[in-house]
XYZ file of N, CA and C in Angstrom:
321
model
N 135.904 -21.079 -15.360
C 136.847 -20.165 -14.756
C 136.739 -18.830 -15.492
N 136.649 -17.762 -14.734
C 136.547 -16.440 -15.351
C 137.904 -16.037 -15.925
N 137.887 -15.103 -16.878
C 139.133 -14.628 -17.493
C 140.039 -13.953 -16.466
N 139.458 -13.237 -15.509
C 140.258 -12.555 -14.490
C 141.025 -13.571 -13.650
N 140.351 -14.653 -13.253
C 141.000 -15.692 -12.456
C 142.078 -16.379 -13.290
N 141.756 -16.650 -14.574
C 142.713 -17.288 -15.477
C 143.975 -16.433 -15.614
N 143.812 -15.137 -15.869
C 144.963 -14.239 -16.025
C 145.765 -14.127 -14.724
N 145.077 -14.097 -13.600
C 145.771 -14.037 -12.314
C 146.606 -15.300 -12.098
N 146.037 -16.457 -12.468
C 146.761 -17.717 -12.310
C 147.987 -17.758 -13.221
N 147.826 -17.330 -14.473
C 148.945 -17.316 -15.415
C 150.025 -16.340 -14.935
N 149.626 -15.163 -14.479
C 150.588 -14.170 -13.994
C 151.358 -14.708 -12.795
N 150.665 -15.382 -11.888
C 151.319 -15.955 -10.715
C 152.347 -16.992 -11.130
N 151.984 -17.856 -12.069
C 152.922 -18.871 -12.537
C 154.137 -18.237 -13.213
N 153.901 -17.258 -14.073
C 155.007 -16.615 -14.781
C 155.913 -15.838 -13.836
N 155.329 -15.078 -12.935
C 156.138 -14.296 -11.997
C 156.896 -15.199 -11.038
N 156.247 -16.270 -10.606
C 156.922 -17.219 -9.726
C 158.096 -17.868 -10.421
N 157.928 -18.256 -11.686
C 159.013 -18.873 -12.446
C 160.143 -17.875 -12.667
N 159.801 -16.623 -12.924
C 160.829 -15.602 -13.132
C 161.640 -15.390 -11.862
N 160.974 -15.411 -10.726
C 161.682 -15.217 -9.459
C 162.633 -16.371 -9.185
N 162.224 -17.582 -9.531
C 163.080 -18.744 -9.314
C 164.266 -18.716 -10.267
N 164.032 -18.312 -11.517
C 165.081 -18.344 -12.532
C 166.034 -17.151 -12.447
N 165.644 -16.107 -11.738
C 166.476 -14.900 -11.687
C 167.785 -15.188 -10.964
N 168.917 -14.764 -11.528
C 170.192 -14.982 -10.853
C 170.271 -14.138 -9.585
N 170.937 -14.681 -8.584
C 171.056 -13.930 -7.340
C 172.098 -12.828 -7.501
N 171.905 -11.769 -6.763
C 172.816 -10.623 -6.806
C 174.077 -10.938 -6.001
N 175.189 -10.441 -6.478
C 176.432 -10.574 -5.723
C 176.344 -9.688 -4.487
N 176.936 -10.141 -3.418
C 176.917 -9.395 -2.160
C 178.329 -8.926 -1.805
N 178.386 -7.912 -0.971
C 179.648 -7.496 -0.366
C 179.595 -7.913 1.095
N 180.546 -8.729 1.487
C 180.610 -9.236 2.855
C 181.744 -8.500 3.558
N 181.432 -7.884 4.682
C 182.412 -7.064 5.400
C 183.061 -7.862 6.532
N 184.381 -7.769 6.584
C 185.169 -8.359 7.666
C 185.956 -7.212 8.292
N 185.783 -7.012 9.578
C 186.480 -5.937 10.289
C 187.743 -6.488 10.941
N 188.799 -5.711 10.878
C 190.037 -6.046 11.587
C 190.188 -5.028 12.705
N 190.187 -5.535 13.937
C 190.300 -4.668 15.107
C 191.077 -5.417 16.179
N 192.150 -4.818 16.663
C 192.989 -5.420 17.704
C 193.539 -6.779 17.268
N 194.015 -6.827 16.013
C 194.664 -8.022 15.466
C 193.730 -9.226 15.341
N 192.451 -8.963 15.080
C 191.462 -10.039 14.927
C 190.580 -9.750 13.718
N 190.368 -10.791 12.867
C 189.377 -10.704 11.794
C 188.011 -11.019 12.399
N 187.010 -10.192 12.152
C 185.669 -10.456 12.685
C 184.618 -10.178 11.605
N 183.842 -11.176 11.234
C 183.907 -12.552 11.714
C 185.117 -13.280 11.133
N 185.600 -14.267 11.868
C 186.772 -15.024 11.426
C 186.398 -16.038 10.349
N 185.172 -16.532 10.374
C 184.709 -17.492 9.373
C 183.501 -16.914 8.665
N 183.559 -16.942 7.327
C 182.438 -16.429 6.543
C 182.090 -17.411 5.436
N 180.837 -17.344 4.999
C 180.367 -18.106 3.850
C 179.929 -17.122 2.793
N 180.237 -17.447 1.543
C 179.904 -16.563 0.431
C 179.666 -17.428 -0.798
N 179.377 -16.773 -1.916
C 179.223 -17.497 -3.171
C 180.122 -16.865 -4.228
N 180.410 -17.639 -5.268
C 181.228 -17.130 -6.372
C 180.594 -15.838 -6.879
N 181.403 -14.821 -7.070
C 180.918 -13.517 -7.522
C 180.756 -12.515 -6.400
N 180.628 -12.998 -5.155
C 180.552 -12.077 -4.018
C 181.904 -11.389 -3.836
N 181.873 -10.298 -3.089
C 183.089 -9.541 -2.813
C 183.287 -9.472 -1.306
N 184.519 -9.691 -0.876
C 184.854 -9.536 0.539
C 185.520 -8.175 0.694
N 185.068 -7.404 1.671
C 185.714 -6.133 2.004
C 186.265 -6.247 3.418
N 187.577 -6.163 3.526
C 188.230 -6.144 4.829
C 188.414 -4.693 5.234
N 187.953 -4.344 6.426
C 188.044 -2.979 6.941
C 189.036 -2.996 8.101
N 190.187 -2.380 7.895
C 191.255 -2.389 8.888
C 191.099 -1.189 9.822
N 190.678 -1.450 11.048
C 190.533 -0.385 12.044
C 191.799 -0.203 12.884
N 192.763 -1.089 12.694
C 194.009 -1.002 13.451
C 194.922 0.087 12.890
N 195.913 0.454 13.688
C 196.913 1.421 13.231
C 198.128 0.707 12.639
N 197.979 -0.583 12.368
C 199.027 -1.403 11.754
C 198.592 -1.841 10.358
N 199.563 -2.089 9.486
C 199.268 -2.664 8.171
C 198.989 -4.154 8.356
N 197.989 -4.666 7.645
C 197.656 -6.091 7.662
C 197.515 -6.579 6.231
N 197.375 -7.898 6.090
C 197.015 -8.501 4.808
C 195.949 -9.554 5.062
N 195.289 -9.948 3.995
C 194.469 -11.158 3.981
C 195.139 -12.021 2.920
N 195.890 -13.030 3.357
C 196.749 -13.806 2.471
C 196.361 -15.277 2.494
N 196.021 -15.809 1.314
C 195.764 -17.240 1.151
C 197.074 -17.868 0.691
N 197.527 -18.915 1.386
C 198.785 -19.558 1.017
C 198.718 -20.025 -0.437
N 199.673 -19.556 -1.249
C 199.716 -19.925 -2.660
C 198.618 -19.288 -3.495
N 197.944 -18.273 -2.932
C 196.835 -17.656 -3.654
C 196.828 -16.152 -3.527
N 195.646 -15.623 -3.425
C 195.441 -14.170 -3.409
C 195.980 -13.538 -2.126
N 196.331 -12.265 -2.248
C 196.715 -11.466 -1.088
C 196.141 -10.068 -1.266
N 195.512 -9.580 -0.210
C 194.969 -8.222 -0.207
C 195.740 -7.434 0.839
N 196.380 -6.344 0.418
C 197.112 -5.467 1.332
C 196.121 -4.509 1.976
N 196.194 -4.398 3.298
C 195.244 -3.589 4.059
C 195.995 -2.546 4.883
N 196.245 -1.371 4.305
C 196.937 -0.314 5.051
C 196.167 0.059 6.324
N 196.884 0.638 7.275
C 196.263 1.072 8.530
C 195.093 2.005 8.248
N 193.984 1.742 8.941
C 192.775 2.584 8.860
C 192.180 2.653 7.445
N 192.453 1.649 6.611
C 191.928 1.600 5.239
C 191.230 0.260 5.023
N 190.700 0.062 3.818
C 190.054 -1.206 3.500
C 190.558 -1.731 2.163
N 190.276 -2.989 1.906
C 190.632 -3.634 0.648
C 189.561 -4.642 0.288
N 189.482 -4.970 -1.000
C 188.416 -5.852 -1.486
C 188.980 -6.960 -2.367
N 188.210 -8.051 -2.424
C 188.538 -9.173 -3.293
C 187.241 -9.800 -3.773
N 187.108 -9.956 -5.101
C 185.940 -10.644 -5.677
C 186.265 -12.133 -5.745
N 185.345 -12.965 -5.261
C 185.557 -14.409 -5.194
C 185.308 -15.033 -6.561
N 186.286 -15.787 -7.055
C 186.247 -16.320 -8.414
C 185.950 -17.812 -8.497
N 186.218 -18.562 -7.425
C 186.038 -20.007 -7.509
C 185.554 -20.574 -6.183
N 184.793 -21.683 -6.255
C 184.298 -22.294 -5.020
C 185.417 -23.021 -4.270
N 185.191 -23.218 -2.988
C 186.138 -23.944 -2.155
C 186.216 -23.325 -0.776
N 187.061 -23.899 0.058
C 187.312 -23.361 1.395
C 188.749 -22.861 1.436
N 188.911 -21.637 1.914
C 190.214 -20.988 1.885
C 190.541 -20.423 3.263
N 191.640 -20.905 3.836
C 192.143 -20.334 5.081
C 193.065 -19.181 4.712
N 192.995 -18.107 5.478
C 193.882 -16.976 5.218
C 194.439 -16.437 6.527
N 195.561 -15.744 6.409
C 196.239 -15.159 7.566
C 196.683 -13.747 7.201
N 197.178 -13.037 8.192
C 197.894 -11.789 7.951
C 199.374 -12.154 7.826
N 199.982 -11.770 6.727
C 201.398 -12.080 6.486
C 202.284 -11.508 7.592
N 201.918 -10.356 8.131
C 202.734 -9.703 9.156
C 202.419 -10.191 10.571
N 201.233 -10.729 10.757
C 200.784 -11.184 12.078
C 200.104 -12.547 11.892
N 200.893 -13.628 11.714
C 200.335 -14.926 11.336
C 199.409 -15.566 12.369
N 199.326 -14.976 13.561
C 198.349 -15.467 14.538
C 196.930 -15.019 14.163
N 196.813 -14.065 13.246
C 195.499 -13.631 12.749
C 195.060 -14.633 11.684
N 193.902 -15.263 11.902
C 193.455 -16.316 10.988
C 191.991 -16.132 10.633
N 191.671 -16.472 9.388
C 190.293 -16.436 8.921
C 190.039 -17.569 7.946
N 188.768 -17.787 7.643
C 188.385 -18.850 6.708
C 187.197 -18.370 5.890
N 187.293 -18.575 4.572
C 186.197 -18.251 3.657
C 185.746 -19.548 3.001
N 184.460 -19.836 3.070
C 183.880 -20.957 2.340
C 183.056 -20.365 1.212
N 183.426 -20.713 -0.027
C 182.785 -20.142 -1.216
C 181.964 -21.224 -1.905
N 180.671 -20.977 -2.037
C 179.761 -21.889 -2.738
C 179.677 -21.485 -4.209
N 179.359 -22.450 -5.078
C 179.200 -22.117 -6.511
C 178.071 -21.131 -6.751
């Protein structure tokens, strides 16, 4: 085996291992509120990701998990929440409880 082929093989193995071992980047997942609806209503994310709710309505809303976090969403504004733990979380708007969403958070 030539040295060039040997070095190429070693580089491929090292770079491939580095890509596998590299931690994934946190993402920002956008949820739009328009006409009293969260869209998308169901999302999947991972611990460390951030959810950004964008309120396009002229009403104040919240993203409220029963017994947990609450994000206040003023009219025509947005709010964010960084996900801290895995699990499935149903949320509603405190002011408009017919608005429903679900977040599934993976480790």
